[in-house]
PDB file of C-alpha atoms and ligand atoms in Angstrom:
ATOM      1  CA  MET V  10     104.949 122.901 118.694  1.00  0.00           C
ATOM      2  CA  LYS V  11     106.602 119.717 119.927  1.00  0.00           C
ATOM      3  CA  LYS V  12     106.248 116.300 118.326  1.00  0.00           C
ATOM      4  CA  LYS V  13     105.266 113.750 120.965  1.00  0.00           C
ATOM      5  CA  LYS V  14     104.406 110.070 120.845  1.00  0.00           C
ATOM      6  CA  LYS V  15     103.438 108.182 117.723  1.00  0.00           C
ATOM      7  CA  LEU V  16      99.678 107.614 117.701  1.00  0.00           C
ATOM      8  CA  TYR V  17      99.303 105.602 114.550  1.00  0.00           C
ATOM      9  CA  GLU V  18     101.460 104.333 111.704  1.00  0.00           C
ATOM     10  CA  GLY V  19      99.811 103.379 108.436  1.00  0.00           C
ATOM     11  CA  LYS V  20     101.175 102.282 105.091  1.00  0.00           C
ATOM     12  CA  ALA V  21     101.941 105.773 103.823  1.00  0.00           C
ATOM     13  CA  LYS V  22     101.625 108.092 106.829  1.00  0.00           C
ATOM     14  CA  ILE V  23     102.423 108.444 110.528  1.00  0.00           C
ATOM     15  CA  LEU V  24     100.396 110.469 113.019  1.00  0.00           C
ATOM     16  CA  TYR V  25     102.073 112.002 116.075  1.00  0.00           C
ATOM     17  CA  GLU V  26     100.600 113.617 119.117  1.00  0.00           C
ATOM     18  CA  THR V  27     101.823 117.142 119.927  1.00  0.00           C
ATOM     19  CA  ASP V  28     101.957 119.312 123.021  1.00  0.00           C
ATOM     20  CA  VAL V  29      99.010 121.317 121.629  1.00  0.00           C
ATOM     21  CA  ALA V  30      95.526 120.021 122.451  1.00  0.00           C
ATOM     22  CA  ASN V  31      93.704 118.482 119.468  1.00  0.00           C
ATOM     23  CA  VAL V  32      96.617 119.119 117.088  1.00  0.00           C
ATOM     24  CA  MET V  33      98.578 116.276 115.518  1.00  0.00           C
ATOM     25  CA  ILE V  34     101.483 116.013 113.112  1.00  0.00           C
ATOM     26  CA  GLN V  35     100.855 114.029 109.937  1.00  0.00           C
ATOM     27  CA  GLU V  36     104.051 112.707 108.349  1.00  0.00           C
ATOM     28  CA  PHE V  37     104.034 111.425 104.777  1.00  0.00           C
ATOM     29  CA  LYS V  38     106.333 108.487 103.965  1.00  0.00           C
ATOM     30  CA  ASP V  39     107.987 107.443 100.714  1.00  0.00           C
ATOM     31  CA  ASP V  40     106.741 103.876 101.334  1.00  0.00           C
ATOM     32  CA  ALA V  41     104.158 102.648  98.859  1.00  0.00           C
ATOM     33  CA  THR V  42     101.804  99.689  98.983  1.00  0.00           C
ATOM     34  CA  ALA V  43      99.167  98.416  96.590  1.00  0.00           C
ATOM     35  CA  PHE V  44      96.683  95.574  96.251  1.00  0.00           C
ATOM     36  CA  ASN V  45      95.902  95.555  99.965  1.00  0.00           C
ATOM     37  CA  GLY V  46      99.561  95.414 100.976  1.00  0.00           C
ATOM     38  CA  LYS V  47     100.537  92.577  98.609  1.00  0.00           C
ATOM     39  CA  LYS V  48     102.846  94.886  96.628  1.00  0.00           C
ATOM     40  CA  THR V  49     105.270  97.109  98.510  1.00  0.00           C
ATOM     41  CA  GLY V  50     107.988  99.537  97.472  1.00  0.00           C
ATOM     42  CA  ARG V  51     109.329 103.054  97.786  1.00  0.00           C
ATOM     43  CA  ILE V  52     108.724 106.076  95.637  1.00  0.00           C
ATOM     44  CA  LYS V  53     111.470 108.648  96.084  1.00  0.00           C
ATOM     45  CA  ASN V  54     110.126 112.045  97.231  1.00  0.00           C
ATOM     46  CA  LYS V  55     106.551 110.718  97.479  1.00  0.00           C
ATOM     47  CA  GLY V  56     106.269 111.956 101.072  1.00  0.00           C
ATOM     48  CA  TYR V  57     107.293 115.445  99.983  1.00  0.00           C
ATOM     49  CA  VAL V  58     104.971 115.510  96.966  1.00  0.00           C
ATOM     50  CA  ASN V  59     101.947 114.141  98.848  1.00  0.00           C
ATOM     51  CA  ASN V  60     102.450 116.568 101.732  1.00  0.00           C
ATOM     52  CA  GLN V  61     102.802 119.618  99.472  1.00  0.00           C
ATOM     53  CA  VAL V  62      99.983 118.596  97.128  1.00  0.00           C
ATOM     54  CA  SER V  63      97.596 117.747  99.985  1.00  0.00           C
ATOM     55  CA  ALA V  64      98.398 121.022 101.756  1.00  0.00           C
ATOM     56  CA  HIS V  65      97.741 123.068  98.626  1.00  0.00           C
ATOM     57  CA  LEU V  66      94.479 121.276  97.851  1.00  0.00           C
ATOM     58  CA  PHE V  67      93.235 121.498 101.454  1.00  0.00           C
ATOM     59  CA  ARG V  68      93.954 125.252 101.397  1.00  0.00           C
ATOM     60  CA  PHE V  69      92.183 125.578  98.067  1.00  0.00           C
ATOM     61  CA  LEU V  70      89.126 123.694  99.361  1.00  0.00           C
ATOM     62  CA  SER V  71      88.937 125.853 102.485  1.00  0.00           C
ATOM     63  CA  GLY V  72      88.448 128.808 100.108  1.00  0.00           C
ATOM     64  CA  TYR V  73      85.216 127.072  99.097  1.00  0.00           C
ATOM     65  CA  TYR V  74      84.067 126.748 102.727  1.00  0.00           C
ATOM     66  CA  ILE V  75      85.011 123.070 102.930  1.00  0.00           C
ATOM     67  CA  ASP V  76      86.353 122.244 106.391  1.00  0.00           C
ATOM     68  CA  THR V  77      89.543 120.181 106.382  1.00  0.00           C
ATOM     69  CA  HIS V  78      91.890 118.992 109.121  1.00  0.00           C
ATOM     70  CA  PHE V  79      94.812 120.911 107.585  1.00  0.00           C
ATOM     71  CA  ILE V  80      96.402 123.601 109.778  1.00  0.00           C
ATOM     72  CA  ASP V  81      99.868 124.322 108.390  1.00  0.00           C
ATOM     73  CA  VAL V  82     102.862 122.841 106.577  1.00  0.00           C
ATOM     74  CA  LEU V  83     105.656 122.154 109.080  1.00  0.00           C
ATOM     75  CA  SER V  84     108.384 120.647 106.894  1.00  0.00           C
ATOM     76  CA  GLU V  85     108.882 118.994 103.505  1.00  0.00           C
ATOM     77  CA  ASN V  86     106.928 115.908 104.552  1.00  0.00           C
ATOM     78  CA  THR V  87     104.922 116.949 107.621  1.00  0.00           C
ATOM     79  CA  MET V  88     101.838 119.046 108.289  1.00  0.00           C
ATOM     80  CA  ALA V  89      99.970 120.065 111.429  1.00  0.00           C
ATOM     81  CA  VAL V  90      96.410 118.760 111.391  1.00  0.00           C
ATOM     82  CA  LYS V  91      93.363 118.957 113.612  1.00  0.00           C
ATOM     83  CA  ARG V  92      92.646 115.821 115.585  1.00  0.00           C
ATOM     84  CA  LEU V  93      89.588 113.999 114.209  1.00  0.00           C
ATOM     85  CA  ASP V  94      87.635 110.969 115.298  1.00  0.00           C
ATOM     86  CA  MET V  95      87.731 109.164 111.947  1.00  0.00           C
ATOM     87  CA  ILE V  96      84.708 107.511 110.339  1.00  0.00           C
ATOM     88  CA  PRO V  97      85.921 104.094 109.076  1.00  0.00           C
ATOM     89  CA  VAL V  98      84.479 104.628 105.600  1.00  0.00           C
ATOM     90  CA  GLU V  99      86.380 105.451 102.409  1.00  0.00           C
ATOM     91  CA  VAL V 100      84.302 107.703 100.173  1.00  0.00           C
ATOM     92  CA  VAL V 101      85.211 107.251  96.507  1.00  0.00           C
ATOM     93  CA  VAL V 102      84.056 109.658  93.787  1.00  0.00           C
ATOM     94  CA  ARG V 103      84.346 108.711  90.113  1.00  0.00           C
ATOM     95  CA  ASN V 104      84.072 110.839  86.993  1.00  0.00           C
ATOM     96  CA  VAL V 105      85.565 108.339  84.556  1.00  0.00           C
ATOM     97  CA  ALA V 106      85.499 104.518  84.633  1.00  0.00           C
ATOM     98  CA  ALA V 107      88.738 103.005  85.974  1.00  0.00           C
ATOM     99  CA  GLY V 108      90.087 100.705  88.664  1.00  0.00           C
ATOM    100  CA  SER V 109      87.767  98.485  90.666  1.00  0.00           C
ATOM    101  CA  LEU V 110      84.647  99.808  88.887  1.00  0.00           C
ATOM    102  CA  LEU V 111      85.757  97.935  85.744  1.00  0.00           C
ATOM    103  CA  LYS V 112      85.569  94.610  87.596  1.00  0.00           C
ATOM    104  CA  ARG V 113      81.901  95.003  88.509  1.00  0.00           C
ATOM    105  CA  SER V 114      80.464  96.675  85.412  1.00  0.00           C
ATOM    106  CA  ASP V 115      80.684  96.709  81.633  1.00  0.00           C
ATOM    107  CA  TYR V 116      82.320 100.125  81.501  1.00  0.00           C
ATOM    108  CA  LYS V 117      85.502 100.325  79.468  1.00  0.00           C
ATOM    109  CA  GLU V 118      88.465 102.093  81.064  1.00  0.00           C
ATOM    110  CA  GLY V 119      88.252 105.807  80.244  1.00  0.00           C
ATOM    111  CA  GLU V 120      84.496 105.958  79.639  1.00  0.00           C
ATOM    112  CA  GLU V 121      83.079 109.230  80.984  1.00  0.00           C
ATOM    113  CA  LEU V 122      80.314 108.653  83.519  1.00  0.00           C
ATOM    114  CA  LYS V 123      77.109 110.623  82.912  1.00  0.00           C
ATOM    115  CA  VAL V 124      77.056 111.731  86.556  1.00  0.00           C
ATOM    116  CA  PRO V 125      79.759 111.410  89.220  1.00  0.00           C
ATOM    117  CA  LEU V 126      79.381 108.175  91.179  1.00  0.00           C
ATOM    118  CA  VAL V 127      79.825 108.165  94.950  1.00  0.00           C
ATOM    119  CA  GLU V 128      80.762 104.827  96.514  1.00  0.00           C
ATOM    120  CA  TYR V 129      81.573 103.706 100.039  1.00  0.00           C
ATOM    121  CA  PHE V 130      84.100 101.132 101.258  1.00  0.00           C
ATOM    122  CA  LEU V 131      84.738  99.864 104.775  1.00  0.00           C
ATOM    123  CA  LYS V 132      88.209 100.884 105.974  1.00  0.00           C
ATOM    124  CA  ASP V 133      89.327  97.443 107.104  1.00  0.00           C
ATOM    125  CA  ASP V 134      92.427  95.848 105.552  1.00  0.00           C
ATOM    126  CA  ALA V 135      91.729  92.447 107.144  1.00  0.00           C
ATOM    127  CA  LYS V 136      88.393  92.318 105.318  1.00  0.00           C
ATOM    128  CA  GLY V 137      89.904  93.736 102.089  1.00  0.00           C
ATOM    129  CA  ASP V 138      88.001  97.066 102.261  1.00  0.00           C
ATOM    130  CA  PRO V 139      84.610  95.692 101.110  1.00  0.00           C
ATOM    131  CA  MET V 140      82.099  97.941  99.383  1.00  0.00           C
ATOM    132  CA  LEU V 141      79.247  99.194 101.587  1.00  0.00           C
ATOM    133  CA  THR V 142      75.748 100.348 100.734  1.00  0.00           C
ATOM    134  CA  PRO V 143      74.444 103.469 102.526  1.00  0.00           C
ATOM    135  CA  GLU V 144      72.016 101.192 104.396  1.00  0.00           C
ATOM    136  CA  GLU V 145      74.881  98.996 105.627  1.00  0.00           C
ATOM    137  CA  ILE V 146      76.734 102.081 106.894  1.00  0.00           C
ATOM    138  CA  ILE V 147      73.719 103.112 108.967  1.00  0.00           C
ATOM    139  CA  GLU V 148      72.903  99.553 110.065  1.00  0.00           C
ATOM    140  CA  GLN V 149      76.491  99.043 111.280  1.00  0.00           C
ATOM    141  CA  SER V 150      76.348 102.414 113.116  1.00  0.00           C
ATOM    142  CA  LEU V 151      79.506 103.637 111.352  1.00  0.00           C
ATOM    143  CA  CYS V 152      77.885 107.095 111.300  1.00  0.00           C
ATOM    144  CA  THR V 153      74.392 108.597 111.340  1.00  0.00           C
ATOM    145  CA  GLU V 154      72.172 109.126 108.324  1.00  0.00           C
ATOM    146  CA  LYS V 155      72.780 112.871 108.650  1.00  0.00           C
ATOM    147  CA  ASP V 156      76.587 112.349 108.730  1.00  0.00           C
ATOM    148  CA  LEU V 157      76.377 110.180 105.622  1.00  0.00           C
ATOM    149  CA  ARG V 158      74.293 112.785 103.784  1.00  0.00           C
ATOM    150  CA  MET V 159      76.848 115.421 104.803  1.00  0.00           C
ATOM    151  CA  MET V 160      79.791 113.279 103.593  1.00  0.00           C
ATOM    152  CA  LYS V 161      78.088 112.636 100.263  1.00  0.00           C
ATOM    153  CA  ASN V 162      77.274 116.316  99.729  1.00  0.00           C
ATOM    154  CA  LEU V 163      80.842 117.299 100.656  1.00  0.00           C
ATOM    155  CA  ALA V 164      82.299 114.627  98.355  1.00  0.00           C
ATOM    156  CA  ILE V 165      80.211 115.922  95.424  1.00  0.00           C
ATOM    157  CA  LYS V 166      81.197 119.516  96.149  1.00  0.00           C
ATOM    158  CA  ILE V 167      84.886 118.613  96.541  1.00  0.00           C
ATOM    159  CA  ASN V 168      84.699 116.783  93.220  1.00  0.00           C
ATOM    160  CA  ALA V 169      83.235 119.811  91.444  1.00  0.00           C
ATOM    161  CA  VAL V 170      85.912 122.112  92.876  1.00  0.00           C
ATOM    162  CA  LEU V 171      88.847 119.770  92.239  1.00  0.00           C
ATOM    163  CA  LYS V 172      87.694 118.705  88.771  1.00  0.00           C
ATOM    164  CA  LEU V 173      87.837 122.311  87.632  1.00  0.00           C
ATOM    165  CA  PHE V 174      91.121 122.941  89.489  1.00  0.00           C
ATOM    166  CA  PHE V 175      92.775 120.049  87.646  1.00  0.00           C
ATOM    167  CA  SER V 176      91.154 120.663  84.260  1.00  0.00           C
ATOM    168  CA  ARG V 177      92.718 124.157  84.290  1.00  0.00           C
ATOM    169  CA  ARG V 178      96.023 122.345  84.635  1.00  0.00           C
ATOM    170  CA  ASN V 179      95.287 119.984  81.748  1.00  0.00           C
ATOM    171  CA  ILE V 180      94.657 117.048  84.060  1.00  0.00           C
ATOM    172  CA  LYS V 181      91.583 114.860  84.173  1.00  0.00           C
ATOM    173  CA  LEU V 182      90.441 113.960  87.678  1.00  0.00           C
ATOM    174  CA  VAL V 183      89.328 110.371  87.025  1.00  0.00           C
ATOM    175  CA  ASP V 184      88.483 109.274  90.582  1.00  0.00           C
ATOM    176  CA  PHE V 185      89.616 109.766  94.161  1.00  0.00           C
ATOM    177  CA  LYS V 186      89.123 108.647  97.748  1.00  0.00           C
ATOM    178  CA  LEU V 187      88.248 110.797 100.748  1.00  0.00           C
ATOM    179  CA  GLU V 188      88.115 110.131 104.477  1.00  0.00           C
ATOM    180  CA  PHE V 189      86.130 112.183 106.959  1.00  0.00           C
ATOM    181  CA  GLY V 190      86.031 112.463 110.740  1.00  0.00           C
ATOM    182  CA  TRP V 191      84.339 114.379 113.537  1.00  0.00           C
ATOM    183  CA  ASP V 192      86.169 117.288 115.149  1.00  0.00           C
ATOM    184  CA  GLU V 193      85.881 118.091 118.860  1.00  0.00           C
ATOM    185  CA  GLU V 194      82.593 119.915 118.192  1.00  0.00           C
ATOM    186  CA  GLY V 195      81.133 116.947 116.338  1.00  0.00           C
ATOM    187  CA  LYS V 196      81.404 118.649 112.944  1.00  0.00           C
ATOM    188  CA  ILE V 197      82.221 116.511 109.869  1.00  0.00           C
ATOM    189  CA  VAL V 198      85.657 117.502 108.571  1.00  0.00           C
ATOM    190  CA  LEU V 199      87.741 116.228 105.641  1.00  0.00           C
ATOM    191  CA  GLY V 200      90.848 114.382 106.853  1.00  0.00           C
ATOM    192  CA  ASP V 201      93.597 112.141 105.464  1.00  0.00           C
ATOM    193  CA  GLU V 202      95.217 113.344 102.205  1.00  0.00           C
ATOM    194  CA  ILE V 203      94.473 114.246  98.593  1.00  0.00           C
ATOM    195  CA  SER V 204      97.432 113.162  96.483  1.00  0.00           C
ATOM    196  CA  PRO V 205      98.560 110.956  93.585  1.00  0.00           C
ATOM    197  CA  ASP V 206      98.303 108.069  96.093  1.00  0.00           C
ATOM    198  CA  THR V 207      94.565 108.610  96.529  1.00  0.00           C
ATOM    199  CA  CYS V 208      93.476 110.053  93.181  1.00  0.00           C
ATOM    200  CA  ARG V 209      93.673 108.960  89.553  1.00  0.00           C
ATOM    201  CA  PHE V 210      95.073 111.763  87.401  1.00  0.00           C
ATOM    202  CA  TRP V 211      95.281 111.450  83.625  1.00  0.00           C
ATOM    203  CA  GLU V 212      96.921 113.937  81.286  1.00  0.00           C
ATOM    204  CA  GLU V 213      94.167 115.476  79.121  1.00  0.00           C
ATOM    205  CA  GLY V 214      94.502 114.307  75.548  1.00  0.00           C
ATOM    206  CA  SER V 215      97.225 111.691  75.828  1.00  0.00           C
ATOM    207  CA  GLY V 216      95.578 109.963  78.807  1.00  0.00           C
ATOM    208  CA  GLU V 217      98.981 109.394  80.369  1.00  0.00           C
ATOM    209  CA  LYS V 218      98.612 108.172  83.951  1.00  0.00           C
ATOM    210  CA  LEU V 219     100.180 110.499  86.528  1.00  0.00           C
ATOM    211  CA  ASP V 220      99.340 108.696  89.776  1.00  0.00           C
ATOM    212  CA  LYS V 221      99.842 105.556  91.853  1.00  0.00           C
ATOM    213  CA  ASP V 222      98.697 103.321  88.964  1.00  0.00           C
ATOM    214  CA  ARG V 223     102.256 103.778  87.615  1.00  0.00           C
ATOM    215  CA  PHE V 224     103.470 101.980  90.747  1.00  0.00           C
ATOM    216  CA  ARG V 225     100.572  99.479  90.909  1.00  0.00           C
ATOM    217  CA  PHE V 226     101.121  98.299  87.345  1.00  0.00           C
ATOM    218  CA  ASP V 227     104.884  98.894  86.962  1.00  0.00           C
ATOM    219  CA  LEU V 228     104.432 101.538  84.278  1.00  0.00           C
ATOM    220  CA  GLY V 229     107.787 103.206  85.048  1.00  0.00           C
ATOM    221  CA  ASP V 230     108.621 106.880  85.694  1.00  0.00           C
ATOM    222  CA  VAL V 231     106.671 106.818  88.963  1.00  0.00           C
ATOM    223  CA  GLU V 232     108.699 109.578  90.653  1.00  0.00           C
ATOM    224  CA  LYS V 233     108.493 111.724  87.524  1.00  0.00           C
ATOM    225  CA  ALA V 234     104.689 111.410  87.487  1.00  0.00           C
ATOM    226  CA  TYR V 235     104.366 112.418  91.163  1.00  0.00           C
ATOM    227  CA  GLU V 236     106.674 115.393  90.619  1.00  0.00           C
ATOM    228  CA  GLU V 237     104.687 116.423  87.544  1.00  0.00           C
ATOM    229  CA  ILE V 238     101.479 116.483  89.610  1.00  0.00           C
ATOM    230  CA  ARG V 239     103.206 118.634  92.248  1.00  0.00           C
ATOM    231  CA  ARG V 240     104.400 121.032  89.552  1.00  0.00           C
ATOM    232  CA  ARG V 241     100.936 121.308  87.974  1.00  0.00           C
ATOM    233  CA  VAL V 242      99.196 121.804  91.314  1.00  0.00           C
ATOM    234  CA  PHE V 243     101.496 124.722  92.090  1.00  0.00           C
ATOM    235  CA  LEU V 244     101.044 126.383  88.683  1.00  0.00           C
ATOM    236  CA  GLU V 245      99.342 129.755  88.996  1.00  0.00           C
ATOM    237  CA  GLU V 246      95.603 129.649  88.404  1.00  0.00           C
ATOM    238  CA  THR V 247      94.965 130.748  84.835  1.00  0.00           C
ATOM    239  CA  ALA V 248      92.361 133.483  84.468  1.00  0.00           C
ATOM    240  CA  GLU V 249      88.868 132.083  84.129  1.00  0.00           C
ATOM    241  CA  ALA V 250      87.440 132.136  80.636  1.00  0.00           C
TER     242      ALA V 250
HETATM  243  N1  LIG R  18      91.828 104.518  96.683  1.00  0.00           N
HETATM  244  C1  LIG R  18      92.618 104.847  97.764  1.00  0.00           C
HETATM  245  N2  LIG R  18      92.766 103.939  98.779  1.00  0.00           N
HETATM  246  C2  LIG R  18      92.138 102.740  98.784  1.00  0.00           C
HETATM  247  C3  LIG R  18      91.335 102.402  97.678  1.00  0.00           C
HETATM  248  C4  LIG R  18      91.203 103.307  96.644  1.00  0.00           C
HETATM  249  O1  LIG R  18      93.176 105.942  97.816  1.00  0.00           O
HETATM  250  O2  LIG R  18      92.297 101.974  99.750  1.00  0.00           O
HETATM  251  C5  LIG R  18      91.660 105.478  95.567  1.00  0.00           C
HETATM  252  C6  LIG R  18      92.357 105.021  94.289  1.00  0.00           C
HETATM  253  O3  LIG R  18      93.663 105.549  94.220  1.00  0.00           O
HETATM  254  C7  LIG R  18      91.467 105.585  93.215  1.00  0.00           C
HETATM  255  C8  LIG R  18      90.074 105.624  93.847  1.00  0.00           C
HETATM  256  O4  LIG R  18      90.282 105.559  95.256  1.00  0.00           O
HETATM  257  O5  LIG R  18      91.838 106.921  92.904  1.00  0.00           O
HETATM  258  C9  LIG R  18      89.184 104.481  93.402  1.00  0.00           C
HETATM  259  O6  LIG R  18      89.848 103.266  93.649  1.00  0.00           O
HETATM  260  P1  LIG R  18      89.246 101.875  93.138  1.00  0.00           P
HETATM  261  O7  LIG R  18      87.972 101.593  93.863  1.00  0.00           O
HETATM  262  O8  LIG R  18      89.183 101.890  91.668  1.00  0.00           O
HETATM  263  O9  LIG R  18      90.263 100.817  93.685  1.00  0.00           O
HETATM  264  P2  LIG R  18      91.702 100.401  93.155  1.00  0.00           P
HETATM  265  O10 LIG R  18      91.484  99.648  91.895  1.00  0.00           O
HETATM  266  O11 LIG R  18      92.468 101.648  92.991  1.00  0.00           O
HETATM  267  O12 LIG R  18      92.200  99.593  94.314  1.00  0.00           O
END
C-alpha cells in the first residue's frame, strides 16, 4: 500500500490517503497539546505508544463485535484505517469524577459514579469544544436520533469491555473520549484512537496518574507513564476468576 497525499493534520495525528480505496494511513505524532492548544510540547515515543495501544484495544474490541476503523499496524507509529465520514461529536464516558466534570458539579476528584455517565461535546476548537445535549445534536443535524442511540450504546459497551480489560491490569479506567463516523455503507464505526492521550488511567490503589494529565499538569515522568500503559496493555490476559 502506498502513502499518498496528506488529508488532514491534527494536533496529535496525521491522516494520509493511500492507493487503496477507502483506506487511509493514520500516523501518531509525539506532539502534545492541552487546554485547547494553549499548552504545547512533545512526549518522546508518544506516537509509538498511542499507535500500539490503540491497535491492541481496537483488536480487542473487535473480538466483542464492536466495529472499529482499525485494519492493521504498518509501522511503529502508523496504522491502516478504514475511511470514515466523521461525526463532529466527542463522546465522553466517565466512571470516576475527574477533569471537566469537577468544574460543573460537587463531585470530588476520584469519587466513583453510581452509573457511567455519557456526555457529548462539539468537536470545534474555535468554539472550545462546548458540551452538547442529545437534543442539540439532533437539532443541529450532527447525526440522526438513531445514530446517537447507536453511539451511546456502543460507548457504554466499550466502557464495560475496557473497564474490565484495564482492571485485570490493575488500572482504573476513569474516563475516556471516543469519536465515531459512518463507513461507506453508512454503518456507525469507532474511529480516532484509544490511548493515554484520550483516556484517564489511574493505578489501582495508589491512584497514580498514568495518562496525559501528567503532561497537562506538569506532574513529571510523562514518558514513563505512557510506556507503563503500553506495557500493561500488552500483558497477557490473566485467567478469569
Ligand atoms: N478528552 C480528549 N479530548 C478532548 C477532551 C477530552 O481525549 O478534546 C478526554 C480526556 O483525556 C479525558 C476525557 O476525555 O480522558 C474527559 O475529559 P474532560 O471532559 O474531563 O476534559 P479535560 O479536563 O480532560 O479537558
